[in-house]
XYZ file of C-alpha atoms in Angstrom:
136
model
C 99.184 108.449 18.771
C 96.682 110.427 20.803
C 94.470 108.799 23.364
C 90.840 108.415 22.513
C 88.602 111.428 23.359
C 86.395 109.714 25.977
C 89.070 108.295 28.091
C 91.219 110.002 30.654
C 94.698 109.171 31.313
C 95.324 107.781 34.805
C 97.546 110.103 36.948
C 100.504 108.703 38.766
C 100.077 108.494 42.529
C 103.432 109.831 42.944
C 104.451 107.544 45.880
C 101.665 108.643 48.312
C 100.703 105.078 48.974
C 104.368 104.397 49.997
C 104.244 107.303 52.389
C 100.813 106.114 53.655
C 102.236 102.563 54.240
C 105.416 103.851 55.942
C 103.367 106.175 58.420
C 100.883 103.357 59.199
C 103.826 100.826 59.746
C 105.384 103.282 62.232
C 102.033 103.740 64.118
C 101.634 100.011 64.304
C 105.139 99.694 65.513
C 104.665 102.253 68.254
C 101.422 100.660 69.295
C 103.197 97.159 69.478
C 105.976 98.892 71.522
C 103.474 100.198 74.088
C 101.760 96.875 74.272
C 104.894 94.866 74.875
C 106.913 97.258 76.907
C 104.094 98.581 78.857
C 102.917 95.014 79.576
C 106.338 93.980 80.792
C 106.513 97.114 82.943
C 103.200 96.074 84.578
C 104.577 92.669 85.148
C 107.761 93.947 86.772
C 105.665 96.350 88.928
C 103.716 93.452 90.221
C 106.957 91.527 90.739
C 108.316 94.434 92.799
C 105.245 94.566 94.904
C 105.341 90.853 95.556
C 109.181 90.857 96.510
C 108.501 93.818 98.797
C 105.703 92.046 100.588
C 107.659 88.759 100.828
C 110.745 90.470 102.096
C 108.798 92.449 104.617
C 107.160 89.272 105.887
C 110.613 87.446 106.103
C 111.935 90.406 107.943
C 109.091 90.489 110.399
C 109.561 86.763 111.305
C 113.061 87.463 112.920
C 111.954 87.588 116.570
C 114.031 89.173 119.231
C 114.936 86.067 121.392
C 116.442 88.169 124.129
C 113.201 90.414 124.578
C 111.184 87.227 124.659
C 113.402 85.442 127.192
C 113.958 88.376 129.483
C 110.788 90.446 129.201
C 108.309 87.996 127.936
C 107.289 90.147 125.015
C 107.432 89.341 121.373
C 109.384 91.731 119.285
C 111.445 91.981 116.078
C 115.286 91.865 116.105
C 115.918 95.013 113.971
C 119.350 93.958 112.700
C 118.303 90.526 111.756
C 114.974 91.574 110.266
C 116.742 94.094 107.986
C 119.492 91.591 106.957
C 116.824 88.964 106.188
C 114.615 91.294 104.188
C 117.677 92.550 102.066
C 118.909 88.893 101.545
C 115.353 88.050 100.161
C 115.550 90.881 97.766
C 119.040 90.124 96.577
C 118.197 86.327 96.177
C 115.413 87.290 93.804
C 117.521 89.667 91.662
C 116.294 92.970 93.105
C 117.640 95.594 95.349
C 116.072 97.982 97.862
C 115.997 99.282 101.439
C 114.594 97.826 104.648
C 113.616 99.954 107.568
C 112.732 98.502 110.990
C 110.705 100.665 113.506
C 109.408 98.733 116.491
C 107.615 95.765 115.320
C 107.143 97.140 111.836
C 109.377 96.185 108.833
C 109.048 98.293 105.759
C 110.696 97.258 102.586
C 111.109 99.093 99.422
C 112.022 96.784 96.265
C 113.303 97.969 93.052
C 113.277 95.611 90.159
C 115.400 96.665 87.094
C 113.790 96.738 83.594
C 115.102 97.326 80.098
C 112.791 98.215 77.402
C 112.555 95.903 74.425
C 110.878 97.877 71.680
C 110.453 101.438 72.721
C 113.671 103.422 73.595
C 112.896 105.325 76.815
C 115.857 107.467 77.432
C 118.708 104.982 78.124
C 116.295 102.063 77.739
C 116.626 101.240 81.409
C 113.947 101.627 84.026
C 112.922 100.452 87.452
C 109.695 99.221 89.036
C 109.525 100.114 92.584
C 107.217 99.108 95.390
C 106.978 99.541 99.182
C 105.302 97.063 101.631
C 105.132 96.875 105.458
C 104.679 93.869 107.721
C 103.942 94.157 111.471
C 104.754 91.371 113.850
C 101.782 90.970 116.368
């Protein structure tokens, strides 16, 4: 039987819609990954900055009792300040460095981060922040 003359036969889409849906789903997944992983990275960067500030302040509170008693000046006990700052970082699940120069305590905090959706190399990254506190 031949189709009537006035009608055209519909052509098969050949899977083009499937390809479009797969590409669109991949793009949506990438956007979702950027939102989720990027948001978590920003949160961890803020956490690293907060920890660095807290640790620097904790270290700057370690006063040198000997200098106060003998010289009458208020200063920072360098070893105690460094130790206190690093203890503060470790207690919060971070690591980093603490440097004491005079009355200034500078702390660099590193917070580990593992990606959830987007694979970035090995999937592990770090948020890093540095803060300084000065004892006046």
